[in-house]
Every structure is written in structure tokens, then in C-alpha cells.
Coordinates of C-alpha atoms and ligand atoms in Angstrom, one line a residue:
X1 CA 0.0 0.0 0.1
X2 CA 1.4 3.4 -0.9
X3 CA 1.7 6.1 1.9
X4 CA -0.9 8.2 0.3
X5 CA -3.3 5.3 0.4
X6 CA -2.3 4.4 4.1
X7 CA -3.1 8.0 4.8
X8 CA -6.4 7.7 3.3
X9 CA -7.5 4.6 5.1
X10 CA -6.1 6.5 8.4
X11 CA -8.2 9.4 7.9
X12 CA -11.3 7.3 6.8
X13 CA -10.8 5.5 10.1
X14 CA -10.4 8.5 12.0
X15 CA -7.0 7.6 13.3
X16 CA -6.0 11.0 14.6
X17 CA -2.7 9.7 16.4
X18 CA -1.4 8.1 12.9
X19 CA -2.4 10.9 10.6
X20 CA 0.2 13.5 11.3
X21 CA 3.1 11.0 11.0
X22 CA 1.7 9.9 7.7
X23 CA 1.4 13.2 6.2
X24 CA 5.1 13.7 7.1
X25 CA 6.0 10.3 5.3
X26 CA 4.0 10.9 2.2
X27 CA 5.8 14.3 1.9
X28 CA 9.1 12.6 2.6
X29 CA 8.5 10.3 -0.2
X30 CA 8.4 13.1 -2.5
X31 CA 4.3 13.5 -3.0
X32 CA 3.5 17.2 -3.5
X33 CA 1.7 18.8 -0.7
X34 CA -1.3 19.2 -2.7
X35 CA -1.4 15.5 -3.7
X36 CA -1.1 14.8 0.0
X37 CA -4.0 16.9 0.5
X38 CA -6.3 15.6 -2.3
X39 CA -5.3 11.9 -2.5
X40 CA -4.6 11.4 1.0
X41 CA -7.4 13.4 2.7
X42 CA -10.0 15.2 0.6
X43 CA -10.8 11.8 -1.5
X44 CA -10.8 9.9 2.1
X45 CA -13.5 12.4 3.1
X46 CA -15.4 11.5 0.0
X47 CA -15.4 7.9 0.8
X48 CA -16.8 8.9 4.3
X49 CA -19.5 10.8 2.8
X50 CA -20.5 7.8 0.7
X51 CA -20.4 5.4 3.7
X52 CA -22.5 7.8 5.7
X53 CA -24.8 8.1 3.0
X54 CA -25.0 4.4 2.6
X55 CA -25.7 4.0 6.2
X56 CA -22.5 2.2 6.7
X57 CA -21.3 4.7 9.3
X58 CA -22.9 7.4 11.4
X59 CA -22.2 11.0 12.6
X60 CA -19.6 10.1 15.1
X61 CA -17.6 8.3 12.7
X62 CA -17.9 11.3 10.4
X63 CA -16.5 13.4 13.1
X64 CA -13.6 11.3 14.0
X65 CA -12.7 11.3 10.4
X66 CA -12.9 15.1 10.4
X67 CA -10.7 15.5 13.5
X68 CA -8.2 13.3 11.8
X69 CA -8.1 15.3 8.6
X70 CA -7.7 18.6 10.8
X71 CA -4.5 17.1 12.4
X72 CA -3.3 16.2 8.9
X73 CA -4.1 19.6 7.6
X74 CA -2.2 21.3 10.5
X75 CA 1.1 19.5 9.5
X76 CA 0.5 20.2 5.8
X77 CA -0.4 24.0 6.6
X78 CA 3.2 25.4 6.2
X79 CA 3.9 23.0 3.0
X80 CA 0.7 24.8 1.4
X81 CA 1.1 28.3 2.5
X82 CA 3.4 30.4 0.2
X83 CA 5.4 33.0 1.7
X84 CA 4.1 36.4 1.3
X85 CA 5.0 39.2 3.3
X86 CA 2.9 42.0 2.0
X87 CA -1.1 42.1 2.3
X88 CA -2.9 42.5 -0.9
X89 CA -6.4 42.9 0.6
X90 CA -8.8 41.8 3.5
X91 CA -11.2 38.9 3.3
X92 CA -14.3 37.9 5.4
X93 CA -14.8 34.3 5.5
X94 CA -17.5 32.1 7.3
X95 CA -19.6 29.2 6.9
X96 CA -23.5 30.0 6.8
X97 CA -25.9 29.9 9.4
X98 CA -27.1 26.2 10.6
X99 CA -23.9 25.1 8.8
X100 CA -21.1 23.4 11.1
X101 CA -18.8 22.1 8.3
X102 CA -15.4 23.8 8.3
X103 CA -12.6 21.8 6.9
X104 CA -13.2 23.1 3.3
X105 CA -13.9 26.9 4.6
X106 CA -10.5 26.4 6.6
X107 CA -8.7 25.2 3.5
X108 CA -10.1 28.1 1.4
X109 CA -9.0 30.5 4.3
X110 CA -5.6 28.9 4.2
X111 CA -4.9 29.1 0.6
X112 CA -6.3 32.9 0.3
X113 CA -4.1 33.7 3.2
X114 CA -1.0 32.1 1.5
X115 CA -2.1 34.2 -1.6
X116 CA -1.3 37.3 0.5
X117 CA -4.7 38.3 1.8
X118 CA -5.4 39.2 5.5
X119 CA -8.3 36.8 6.5
X120 CA -11.1 37.4 9.2
X121 CA -12.5 34.0 9.7
X122 CA -15.9 34.2 11.3
X123 CA -16.1 30.5 11.7
X124 CA -19.1 28.3 11.3
X125 CA -22.8 28.8 11.6
X126 CA -22.5 32.4 11.1
X127 CA -25.5 34.4 11.0
X128 CA -26.5 36.7 8.0
X129 CA -25.9 40.0 10.2
X130 CA -22.5 38.8 11.2
X131 CA -21.2 38.8 7.7
X132 CA -22.8 42.1 7.0
X133 CA -21.3 43.7 9.9
X134 CA -18.0 42.3 9.3
X135 CA -18.0 43.4 5.6
X136 CA -19.3 46.7 6.6
X137 CA -17.2 47.6 9.5
X138 CA -13.8 47.4 8.0
X139 CA -13.2 49.6 5.1
X140 CA -10.4 47.5 3.8
X141 CA -12.5 44.5 3.4
X142 CA -12.6 43.6 -0.5
X143 CA -14.0 40.2 -0.5
X144 CA -16.5 38.3 1.4
X145 CA -16.2 34.4 1.2
X146 CA -19.4 32.4 1.9
X147 CA -19.2 28.6 2.4
X148 CA -22.1 26.0 2.6
X149 CA -21.8 22.4 2.8
X150 CA -25.5 21.3 3.0
X151 CA -28.4 21.4 0.3
X152 CA -30.4 22.5 3.5
X153 CA -28.3 25.6 4.3
X154 CA -28.2 26.8 0.7
X155 CA -31.0 29.1 1.5
X156 CA -29.0 30.6 4.2
X157 CA -26.3 31.2 1.5
X158 CA -29.1 33.0 -0.7
X159 CA -30.1 35.1 2.5
X160 CA -26.6 36.0 3.3
X161 CA -25.8 37.2 -0.2
X162 CA -29.1 39.0 -0.7
X163 CA -28.3 40.8 2.8
X164 CA -24.7 41.7 1.4
X165 CA -26.1 42.9 -1.9
X166 CA -28.3 45.5 -0.3
X167 CA -25.4 46.8 1.7
X168 CA -24.4 50.5 1.0
X169 CA -20.6 49.3 0.9
X170 CA -21.4 46.7 -1.7
X171 CA -19.5 48.4 -4.6
X172 CA -16.2 48.0 -2.3
X173 CA -16.3 44.2 -2.0
X174 CA -16.6 41.0 -4.2
X175 CA -18.8 38.2 -2.9
X176 CA -17.4 34.6 -3.4
X177 CA -19.3 31.4 -2.7
X178 CA -18.4 27.7 -2.8
X179 CA -19.0 24.5 -1.0
X180 CA -20.0 20.8 -2.2
X181 CA -23.7 21.6 -3.1
X182 CA -22.8 24.9 -4.8
X183 CA -22.8 25.6 -8.4
X184 CA -22.1 28.5 -11.0
X185 CA -25.9 28.4 -11.7
X186 CA -26.8 29.0 -7.9
X187 CA -24.1 31.5 -7.6
X188 CA -25.6 33.6 -10.6
X189 CA -29.3 33.0 -9.2
X190 CA -28.4 34.5 -6.1
X191 CA -26.3 37.2 -7.3
X192 CA -22.8 36.5 -5.9
X193 CA -19.7 37.4 -7.9
X194 CA -17.9 34.3 -8.1
X195 CA -18.1 30.5 -7.6
X196 CA -15.2 28.3 -7.3
X197 CA -14.9 24.6 -6.9
X198 CA -12.0 24.2 -4.6
X199 CA -9.8 26.2 -2.5
X200 CA -6.8 26.8 -4.7
X201 CA -9.2 28.2 -7.6
X202 CA -11.0 30.4 -4.8
X203 CA -7.4 32.0 -4.0
X204 CA -6.9 32.5 -7.9
X205 CA -9.9 34.3 -8.2
X206 CA -9.6 36.3 -5.1
X207 CA -6.2 37.5 -6.4
X208 CA -7.5 38.4 -9.6
X209 CA -10.2 40.6 -7.9
X210 CA -7.6 42.8 -6.2
X211 CA -4.9 42.8 -9.2
Ligands
B1M1 CO1 -21.8 16.2 7.1 N1 -22.7 16.0 5.7 N2 -23.2 16.4 8.1 N3 -20.6 16.6 8.8 N4 -20.0 15.9 6.0 C1 -21.9 16.0 4.1 C2 -21.5 17.4 3.6 C3 -22.7 15.0 3.2 C4 -22.4 15.3 1.7 C5 -22.6 13.4 3.7 C6 -23.2 12.6 2.8 O1 -24.5 12.5 3.3 N5 -22.8 12.2 2.0 C7 -24.3 15.5 3.8 C8 -24.9 16.7 3.2 C9 -26.0 16.1 2.2 C10 -26.6 17.3 1.6 O2 -26.8 18.2 2.1 N6 -26.9 17.0 0.3 C11 -24.0 15.8 5.4 C12 -24.9 15.7 6.4 C13 -26.3 15.1 5.9 C14 -24.6 16.1 7.6 C15 -25.5 16.1 8.9 C16 -26.8 16.8 8.6 C17 -25.9 14.8 9.4 C18 -26.5 14.4 10.6 O3 -26.4 15.3 11.5 N7 -27.4 13.7 10.3 C19 -24.7 17.0 9.7 C20 -25.0 18.6 9.6 C21 -24.6 19.3 11.0 C22 -24.5 21.0 10.5 O4 -23.8 21.5 9.9 N8 -25.7 21.4 11.1 C23 -23.4 16.9 9.4 C24 -22.2 16.7 10.3 C25 -20.8 16.6 10.0 C26 -19.9 16.4 11.0 C27 -20.0 17.5 12.2 C28 -19.8 15.1 11.7 C29 -18.7 16.6 10.1 C30 -18.1 18.0 10.0 C31 -16.8 18.3 10.9 C32 -16.4 19.7 10.5 O5 -16.2 20.1 9.4 N9 -15.7 20.2 11.5 C33 -19.2 16.0 8.7 C34 -18.3 15.7 7.6 C35 -16.8 15.5 8.1 C36 -19.0 15.6 6.4 C37 -18.2 15.1 5.1 C38 -18.0 13.5 5.3 C39 -17.0 15.5 4.9 C40 -16.9 17.3 4.6 C41 -15.5 17.7 4.3 O6 -14.7 18.3 5.4 N10 -15.1 17.5 3.2 C42 -19.2 15.3 3.9 C43 -19.2 14.6 2.9 C44 -18.3 14.9 1.7 O7 -18.1 16.2 1.7 N11 -18.1 14.1 0.8 C45 -20.5 15.8 4.8 C46 -13.7 17.7 2.7 C47 -13.5 19.3 2.4 C48 -12.1 19.6 2.2 O8 -14.3 19.4 1.4 O9 -15.9 21.0 2.7 O10 -16.4 20.3 0.3 P1 -15.5 20.6 1.3 O11 -14.6 21.8 0.5 C49 -14.1 21.8 -0.5 C50 -15.0 22.3 -1.6 O12 -16.5 22.2 -1.3 C51 -14.4 23.8 -1.6 O13 -13.3 24.0 -1.4 C52 -13.0 22.7 -0.5 C53 -11.9 21.9 -1.2 O14 -10.6 22.7 -1.8 N12 -15.1 24.9 -1.0 C54 -15.1 26.1 -1.3 C55 -15.8 24.8 0.2 N13 -16.2 26.0 0.7 C56 -15.8 27.0 -0.3 C57 -16.0 28.2 -0.3 C58 -15.3 29.0 -1.6 C59 -14.8 28.4 -2.5 C60 -14.9 26.7 -2.4 O15 -15.5 30.3 -1.7 C61 -16.2 31.0 -0.6

């Protein structure tokens, strides 16, 4: 079994103590940080999600897998993050109200930060008003990034973007959306400025907005 497969199995099984070491070993073997992230951890979470959908595992197992992935991301962080000394803009980010999923949002925050932005991470289950307040109260905010992982919280994303669109400060910032159930079509429908499918492209698009 390759190191990446070993890592994926450990993430799937929620082996938090094994995962950091396996990330180090996979990197030492010459795997790129992006491959370690995608093939060793994100794919594993896909398998976890499938098993949950098929009633083979339940919420506690999803939770331990998420914890294991977070441990792995901590080790991977310095390898994913670029060196950037100057700040190119400020980004407010959060997961919408009612939604507790934060791994994808944290990766987006990490990649955006490594692209040179200062990030104000509002966390998970963020009420509409908190997004609006964070965007309006800081005149340096140029992007508001909104994440949702559940089909049931897509309406909260719609409400968040609608409230941001009504803000008197709207011309100062762009609104980016993403998360597994989100599509370009939904982005257009709710009036956000950009949809991206993953963290790396979110960082690229964010950069394009300020350049
Ligand atoms: Co939940 N969950 N979960 N879960 N969970 C999913 C999302 C699900 C698809 C599993 C399934 O059924 N197959 C399903 C949603 C179904 C649906 O809505 N259609 C689901 C469900 C149903 C639930 C509960 C309702 C279960 C229950 O209680 N019965 C419950 C809801 C709780 C709540 O939020 N209110 C729940 C709870 C949980 C845990 C708390 C146990 C845990 C989350 C822990 C945590 O995040 N701290 C959890 C987990 C781990 C998952 C899965 C297995 C993995 C999610 C993940 O971290 N993926 C997930 C299945 C899956 O995703 N295949 C599942 C890895 C992560 C890197 O990917 O977050 O997609 P992702 O982020 C990607 C992109 O989406 C994108 O970039 C990232 C990668 O580069 N992206 C953006 C994300 N945000 C972006 C923003 C952007 C741009 C890109 O711009 C702003």
C-alpha cells in the first residue's frame, strides 16, 4: 500500500494519532503537498461521506474522520502556504448559519491567506448579520467568502448574499461562494460575484479581484 493510500485509510478510520506522521512520511516520499491533501485526505472524506450516505457509518465516525483530517492539515499547512510578506487585501470568510462544516472553509482561508490576503475568519454557523457587519465595519475588506456544505443551508447562503448585496458598501467588496452543493448556476441565481469549486481556485479568483 502506498503512503497516500495508508494516509487515506487512516483519515477514513479517524486515526488522529497516525495521520500527522503519515502526512510527514508521504511528503518525505516526494508526494507534493497538493497530492497529499487531495489524494490522501479530501478523497478520503469523500469515501466517508459515501459510507454515511449508505448508512454504513454514522455522525460520530464522520466526526472522528474530520478530526483526523484536521490534524493532517495542521502538519500540511506550512507546506501549502506560500511565503507572502505583503498584504494584498482583506477577506471575510465564514460558513453560513445552520452549517457546522468547516474543513473546506478552513482550506479556502488557508489558500487565500497564502495568496497574500489578511483573513477575518468568522467561523461556522455565521448569522447573516455577522457577515454584513464584518464586511461593512472594516473599510479594507475587499472580498466576502461564503461557504455552505449542506443543501439545507443553501437558503442561508442565498439570504447572506441578498443581505450583502443590499449593503451600502457593496461596491467596495466582491462576494465569493463555494462548497460541495454550490454550482455556478446557483451563484448566478443568488447574485454572488464568483463561484469556485476548490480552495486553490478560490485563492486564484480572489487574487484576480484585487489585481
Ligand atoms: Co456532514 N454532511 N453532516 N458532517 N459531512 C456531508 C456534507 C454530506 C454530503 C455527507 C453525505 O450524506 N454524503 C451530507 C450533506 C448532504 C446534503 O446536504 N446534500 C452531510 C450531512 C447530511 C450532515 C448532517 C446533517 C448529518 C446529521 O446530523 N444527520 C450534519 C449537519 C450538521 C450541520 O452542519 N448542521 C453533518 C455533520 C457533520 C460533522 C460535524 C460530523 C462533520 C463536519 C466536521 C467539520 O467540518 N468540522 C461532517 C463531515 C466531515 C462531512 C463529510 C464526510 C466531509 C466534509 C468535508 O470536510 N470534506 C461530507 C461528505 C463529503 O464532503 N463528501 C459531509 C472535505 C472538504 C475539504 O471538502 O468541505 O467540500 P469541502 O470543501 C471543498 C469544496 O467544497 C470547496 O473547497 C474545498 C476543497 O478545496 N469549498 C469552497 C468549500 N467552501 C468553499 C468556499 C468557497 C470556494 C470553495 O468560496 C467562498
